[in-house]
């Protein structure tokens, strides 16, 4: 695993950005201090393998120069409705035809007002109106002072644009360049990147409910101690992100991990295996039964097999000269097996962390838990790492997903699940 792992991790994000690699993204910049964040967004989009073109309004150039964006994207920046670098001098038509998506970031109150009313008085507004709406998405990341954002005129314009099919990203709440605090900050570049990727990813799980457990569990011994394992949650979170990008409504039940929630994933944090089981049962019970059989349960969590039989209410004190405390354990419920035993039941997918004989042990586990699909991996090689390799096992046989980033594997895994759904 060590030989090419460095190379795999340092590859451009291209491999792991499902919805962005090879996509044609037009970034439209209007006036706002937040334009500096758009520079980072453009750099990250380039690293993710997207093809970029940039359009700027005249006012935007008071904040960041066209030369900066040109250097970052390696492409000429378009500012003029009559740009003669486009042979037919119809930049507003050609650029819209070229793009899979237009993202306006930052979007000023003025740009929103013009778009909401179909006013075409510069390149940006004209190309948004002229774009082929059936195949070119329009995403808007507003950035403005909180009074401007909350003004009824801006809110009316935002509602009109949303009704016309525009995807709104933010704004966020927080400190503003004008010194105030409130709604109106542009989302951070990583959020915009995730949202764009989300919008452009193939919708293999459109409308499906997907429940995912991830991370370790922590089984308390006393108020300050407990037992856990080295699962980082990275694989489960990557799968949650990929499922959400694929159009599923994702609920992620996470043990104690230090990871940010993926875009548009509903997350519940739990500590112990018992908490995790309660959260899983609650999530499935809240679905109507006709939805349950179309749902997917992916059990990625490294659930502790046992927990201490009693949790001491006070810290167990070290007694000099006395024997060390001995712990008695009881078995935790098997969450995956209990979900698989339901009727109706979701499409159940398990994981097996083994140290050897992946095929044999994994297949035995799949049959024992009575689930249609299981991913086996070498536990001690992958816990906490950014890379992994999986052996998928189902009734038809096995399929290897070779060493790759967990993000890329997660996308392949979602494709594998989608292909097995009826
Ligand atoms: O039996 P084993 O722990 O190896 O099975 C692993 C699979 O079962 C994983 O999918 C894990 O999330 C799930 N599991 C569970 N509840 C447990 C133990 C494991 O859901 N108590």
XYZ file of C-alpha atoms and ligand atoms in Angstrom:
443
model
C 0.000 0.000 0.000
C 2.900 2.338 0.807
C 4.498 2.367 -2.642
C 2.150 4.615 -4.561
C 0.031 5.980 -1.748
C 1.823 9.360 -1.727
C 1.203 9.773 -5.436
C -2.455 8.914 -5.073
C -3.008 11.387 -2.265
C -1.150 14.217 -3.977
C -2.984 13.754 -7.262
C -5.044 16.764 -8.198
C -8.450 16.552 -6.565
C -9.635 15.605 -10.061
C -10.016 11.918 -9.312
C -12.133 12.401 -6.256
C -14.401 15.179 -7.527
C -17.074 13.180 -9.290
C -19.248 16.021 -10.520
C -16.461 18.425 -11.467
C -13.879 16.537 -13.488
C -14.169 17.600 -17.133
C -17.209 19.799 -16.448
C -17.453 23.249 -18.023
C -18.000 25.859 -15.373
C -18.447 29.550 -16.047
C -17.626 31.628 -12.994
C -19.320 35.024 -13.112
C -17.924 37.624 -10.734
C -19.898 40.699 -9.705
C -18.947 43.430 -7.258
C -18.101 42.509 -3.691
C -15.182 42.142 -1.298
C -15.913 38.401 -1.334
C -14.419 38.275 -4.857
C -11.117 37.396 -3.161
C -12.720 34.090 -2.102
C -13.697 33.460 -5.718
C -9.972 33.409 -6.583
C -9.576 30.420 -4.249
C -12.676 28.799 -5.704
C -11.257 29.117 -9.230
C -7.945 27.589 -8.165
C -9.741 24.663 -6.476
C -11.996 24.115 -9.484
C -8.911 23.935 -11.687
C -7.350 21.386 -9.334
C -10.586 19.388 -9.435
C -10.232 19.049 -13.196
C -13.047 21.414 -14.233
C -12.780 23.579 -17.370
C -13.222 27.187 -16.365
C -14.157 30.413 -18.048
C -14.524 33.700 -16.184
C -16.868 36.607 -16.773
C -16.589 39.793 -14.709
C -18.789 42.828 -14.398
C -17.107 46.207 -14.650
C -17.716 46.896 -10.955
C -16.159 43.539 -9.970
C -12.837 44.738 -11.368
C -12.691 47.365 -8.616
C -12.206 44.433 -6.186
C -10.039 41.882 -8.028
C -8.357 42.434 -11.376
C -9.145 40.443 -14.496
C -5.408 39.625 -14.637
C -5.629 37.736 -11.333
C -8.440 35.533 -12.624
C -6.687 35.098 -15.947
C -3.517 33.923 -14.200
C -5.466 31.520 -11.977
C -7.585 30.027 -14.744
C -5.099 30.253 -17.615
C -8.008 31.539 -19.716
C -8.901 34.984 -21.025
C -11.422 36.788 -18.828
C -14.575 38.085 -20.517
C -15.963 41.459 -19.532
C -17.398 42.946 -22.699
C -20.722 42.133 -24.346
C -19.093 42.805 -27.736
C -15.884 40.873 -27.101
C -14.220 40.409 -30.500
C -12.157 37.410 -29.312
C -15.367 35.445 -29.940
C -15.548 35.124 -33.732
C -19.238 35.965 -34.110
C -18.958 38.629 -31.370
C -21.807 36.964 -29.533
C -20.091 36.184 -26.249
C -23.452 36.144 -24.470
C -24.640 33.237 -26.663
C -21.409 31.286 -27.073
C -20.406 31.313 -23.399
C -23.843 30.127 -22.258
C -23.827 27.363 -24.883
C -20.388 26.271 -23.700
C -21.181 26.012 -19.980
C -22.623 23.094 -17.986
C -23.146 25.548 -15.140
C -22.834 29.251 -14.434
C -21.982 30.193 -10.869
C -22.278 33.855 -9.917
C -19.914 34.389 -6.992
C -20.143 36.886 -5.462
C -23.634 37.877 -6.608
C -24.434 41.493 -5.694
C -27.923 42.803 -4.924
C -27.750 44.705 -8.199
C -27.004 41.587 -10.284
C -29.825 39.698 -8.568
C -32.238 42.554 -9.256
C -31.293 42.678 -12.933
C -31.539 38.902 -13.370
C -34.885 38.722 -11.578
C -36.295 41.239 -14.057
C -34.591 39.934 -17.176
C -32.592 43.115 -17.670
C -29.698 42.606 -20.075
C -27.299 45.516 -19.800
C -23.926 43.798 -19.551
C -22.294 40.498 -20.515
C -23.080 38.713 -17.237
C -26.800 39.512 -17.171
C -27.247 38.883 -20.902
C -25.527 35.522 -20.916
C -27.554 34.313 -17.910
C -30.767 35.153 -19.773
C -29.522 33.645 -23.033
C -28.190 30.366 -21.621
C -29.946 27.126 -22.637
C -31.809 26.564 -19.367
C -32.429 22.862 -19.945
C -28.719 22.007 -19.771
C -26.917 24.908 -18.131
C -27.528 25.337 -14.393
C -27.465 28.763 -12.784
C -26.117 28.950 -9.236
C -25.983 32.157 -7.222
C -23.785 32.850 -4.187
C -25.002 36.190 -2.805
C -22.632 38.469 -0.895
C -23.800 41.785 0.522
C -24.415 43.855 3.617
C -27.080 42.343 5.891
C -29.508 45.261 5.372
C -29.216 44.875 1.601
C -29.833 41.125 1.828
C -32.828 41.415 4.177
C -34.402 44.285 2.234
C -37.830 43.241 0.899
C -36.746 44.136 -2.656
C -33.759 41.748 -2.508
C -35.878 39.038 -0.874
C -38.501 39.433 -3.622
C -35.796 39.143 -6.272
C -34.296 36.056 -4.606
C -37.737 34.408 -4.466
C -38.346 35.192 -8.151
C -34.957 33.772 -9.149
C -35.496 30.624 -7.052
C -38.906 30.167 -8.684
C -37.225 30.438 -12.084
C -34.975 27.481 -11.150
C -31.871 29.282 -9.882
C -29.978 27.384 -7.179
C -29.150 29.638 -4.215
C -25.995 28.922 -2.227
C -26.126 30.867 1.015
C -25.642 33.548 2.019
C -23.949 32.646 5.258
C -24.179 34.427 8.588
C -21.184 36.081 10.230
C -18.804 39.044 10.152
C -19.171 41.322 7.157
C -16.619 43.515 5.390
C -18.659 46.588 6.412
C -18.035 45.779 10.097
C -21.530 44.449 10.792
C -22.538 40.900 11.653
C -25.461 39.088 10.082
C -26.762 37.293 6.987
C -25.014 38.209 3.768
C -21.535 36.643 3.823
C -20.626 34.646 0.754
C -20.161 30.917 1.464
C -16.588 29.694 1.770
C -14.890 28.344 -1.406
C -15.003 24.710 -0.185
C -18.780 24.979 0.408
C -19.281 26.443 -3.063
C -17.140 23.688 -4.553
C -19.161 20.981 -2.785
C -22.446 22.602 -3.817
C -21.363 22.831 -7.434
C -20.138 19.258 -7.428
C -23.411 18.245 -5.866
C -25.407 20.028 -8.571
C -23.384 18.467 -11.399
C -23.039 14.857 -10.149
C -24.917 12.003 -11.821
C -28.143 11.413 -9.862
C -27.907 7.634 -9.466
C -29.844 7.594 -6.203
C -32.364 10.340 -6.958
C -35.055 10.520 -4.288
C -33.783 7.511 -2.271
C -33.392 7.696 1.496
C -29.929 6.628 2.547
C -28.976 5.981 6.162
C -25.273 5.635 6.914
C -23.387 4.889 10.126
C -19.771 6.012 10.385
C -16.838 6.255 12.759
C -16.141 4.349 15.949
C -18.340 4.045 19.011
C -17.119 4.954 22.496
C -18.143 2.722 25.371
C -17.833 4.446 28.726
C -16.109 2.820 31.701
C -16.604 5.780 34.037
C -17.231 9.544 33.497
C -13.724 10.103 32.141
C -12.664 6.801 30.566
C -13.898 4.449 27.918
C -12.958 2.022 25.169
C -13.083 2.811 21.481
C -11.222 1.922 18.273
C -9.138 3.687 15.626
C -11.850 4.242 13.023
C -11.630 7.856 11.785
C -15.025 7.948 10.029
C -13.372 9.043 6.732
C -14.783 6.171 4.655
C -18.320 6.580 6.032
C -18.279 10.355 5.568
C -16.983 9.968 1.997
C -19.833 7.537 1.289
C -22.354 9.956 2.812
C -21.012 12.723 0.577
C -21.105 10.538 -2.544
C -24.654 9.333 -1.767
C -25.827 12.900 -1.280
C -24.184 13.987 -4.537
C -25.944 11.082 -6.220
C -29.265 12.644 -5.209
C -30.095 10.604 -2.086
C -31.554 12.158 1.057
C -28.769 11.207 3.411
C -28.896 10.766 7.157
C -25.510 10.178 8.714
C -25.265 8.708 12.199
C -21.726 9.469 13.328
C -19.760 8.161 16.274
C -17.158 10.462 17.888
C -15.076 11.809 14.955
C -13.442 15.116 14.032
C -14.887 15.547 10.535
C -17.011 18.261 8.954
C -20.477 17.272 7.732
C -20.743 16.790 3.975
C -22.908 19.256 2.032
C -26.663 18.720 2.550
C -26.222 15.647 4.717
C -28.352 15.485 7.849
C -26.074 14.382 10.687
C -26.773 12.932 14.127
C -23.838 12.541 16.512
C -23.846 9.606 18.900
C -21.355 8.138 21.322
C -22.074 4.507 22.192
C -23.322 1.516 20.205
C -26.614 1.665 22.102
C -27.022 5.354 21.112
C -26.191 4.448 17.517
C -28.798 1.695 17.451
C -31.450 4.032 18.894
C -30.638 6.683 16.272
C -30.742 4.125 13.437
C -34.063 2.665 14.638
C -35.547 6.141 15.015
C -34.457 7.101 11.490
C -35.971 3.972 9.923
C -39.151 4.153 12.031
C -39.717 7.721 10.851
C -39.972 6.536 7.215
C -43.309 5.337 5.834
C -43.064 1.560 5.191
C -43.347 1.944 1.397
C -40.258 4.209 1.579
C -38.314 1.758 3.771
C -38.046 -0.866 1.064
C -36.612 1.699 -1.335
C -34.205 3.030 1.275
C -30.543 2.053 1.639
C -28.735 1.328 4.898
C -24.930 1.431 4.693
C -23.344 0.307 7.920
C -19.796 1.632 7.798
C -19.323 2.288 11.519
C -16.799 0.259 13.475
C -19.268 -0.493 16.236
C -17.639 -1.760 19.446
C -18.399 -5.441 19.877
C -18.634 -5.166 23.667
C -19.282 -2.536 26.311
C -18.493 -2.558 30.017
C -21.348 -4.267 31.884
C -21.492 -1.393 34.393
C -20.530 2.243 33.979
C -19.109 3.607 37.243
C -20.926 6.797 38.214
C -17.694 8.337 39.576
C -14.134 8.100 38.310
C -12.597 4.778 39.344
C -9.728 5.840 41.610
C -6.267 4.379 41.509
C -5.664 2.619 44.833
C -1.991 2.229 45.721
C -1.066 -1.298 46.636
C -4.465 -2.692 45.616
C -5.160 -4.862 42.595
C -6.084 -3.233 39.256
C -9.814 -3.076 38.530
C -11.202 -5.805 36.299
C -13.872 -5.001 33.748
C -16.736 -7.248 32.808
C -18.115 -6.831 29.278
C -21.468 -7.488 27.672
C -22.089 -7.801 23.941
C -23.446 -4.821 22.015
C -26.468 -5.285 19.753
C -25.583 -5.940 16.114
C -27.180 -2.894 14.465
C -26.739 -4.101 10.906
C -28.139 -7.575 11.601
C -31.134 -6.034 13.405
C -31.907 -3.743 10.439
C -31.491 -6.663 8.031
C -34.012 -8.667 10.110
C -36.741 -6.011 9.679
C -39.654 -6.405 7.328
C -39.891 -4.371 5.188
C -36.190 -3.688 5.221
C -33.913 -1.261 3.395
C -31.253 -2.500 0.960
C -28.572 -3.359 3.537
C -24.859 -2.931 2.917
C -22.205 -3.930 5.442
C -18.487 -3.547 5.928
C -16.021 -6.093 7.232
C -12.667 -5.000 8.620
C -10.446 -8.069 8.536
C -6.731 -8.666 8.853
C -6.580 -11.578 6.351
C -8.694 -13.877 4.152
C -10.975 -11.033 3.030
C -13.017 -13.123 0.637
C -13.686 -16.019 2.973
C -14.368 -14.015 6.149
C -16.271 -11.297 4.309
C -18.573 -13.704 2.523
C -19.229 -15.610 5.764
C -20.168 -12.313 7.429
C -22.415 -11.275 4.554
C -24.324 -14.552 4.799
C -24.482 -14.514 8.600
C -25.952 -10.993 8.627
C -28.218 -11.861 5.706
C -27.348 -8.818 3.612
C -27.118 -8.495 -0.184
C -23.804 -6.594 -0.341
C -20.695 -6.318 1.817
C -17.422 -4.428 1.373
C -14.423 -6.122 2.943
C -11.194 -4.298 3.679
C -8.005 -4.738 5.673
C -8.871 -2.919 8.886
C -5.427 -2.064 10.227
C -4.268 -0.743 6.809
C -7.172 1.634 6.356
C -8.262 2.926 9.769
C -7.448 6.650 9.827
C -5.890 6.634 6.321
C -6.933 8.605 3.221
C -6.630 5.585 0.933
C -8.334 2.237 0.906
C -9.153 -0.726 -1.320
C -12.366 -2.720 -1.162
C -13.505 -6.192 -2.084
C -17.232 -6.135 -2.842
C -19.065 -9.372 -2.153
C -22.567 -10.289 -3.200
C -24.423 -13.409 -4.274
C -22.937 -13.143 -7.779
C -19.330 -13.209 -6.540
C -16.683 -10.593 -5.863
C -15.411 -7.366 -7.404
C -12.225 -5.511 -6.437
C -12.108 -1.751 -6.140
C -8.356 -1.070 -6.241
C -6.365 1.293 -4.040
C -7.696 4.845 -4.329
C -8.701 7.814 -2.222
C -11.692 7.127 -0.007
C -13.631 9.775 -1.964
C -13.073 7.980 -5.241
C -13.860 4.589 -3.708
C -17.034 6.027 -2.199
C -18.226 7.115 -5.639
C -17.465 3.706 -7.136
C -19.206 2.080 -4.189
C -22.338 4.208 -4.710
C -22.303 3.221 -8.396
C -22.023 -0.429 -7.344
C -24.955 -0.058 -4.931
C -27.088 1.818 -7.482
C -26.524 -0.927 -10.063
C -27.877 -3.528 -7.609
C -31.085 -1.700 -6.698
C -34.382 -2.821 -8.163
O -19.430 -8.531 12.888
P -18.621 -7.371 12.462
O -18.457 -6.335 13.527
O -17.304 -7.692 11.849
O -19.496 -6.740 11.274
C -19.155 -5.576 10.658
C -20.376 -4.937 10.040
O -21.467 -4.968 10.978
C -20.164 -3.491 9.754
O -21.002 -3.161 8.667
C -20.621 -2.802 11.037
O -21.020 -1.471 10.795
C -21.776 -3.671 11.462
N -21.945 -3.806 12.928
C -23.097 -3.321 13.531
N -23.279 -3.482 14.878
C -22.369 -4.114 15.629
C -21.202 -4.620 15.024
C -21.008 -4.441 13.680
O -23.925 -2.716 12.844
N -22.570 -4.252 16.913
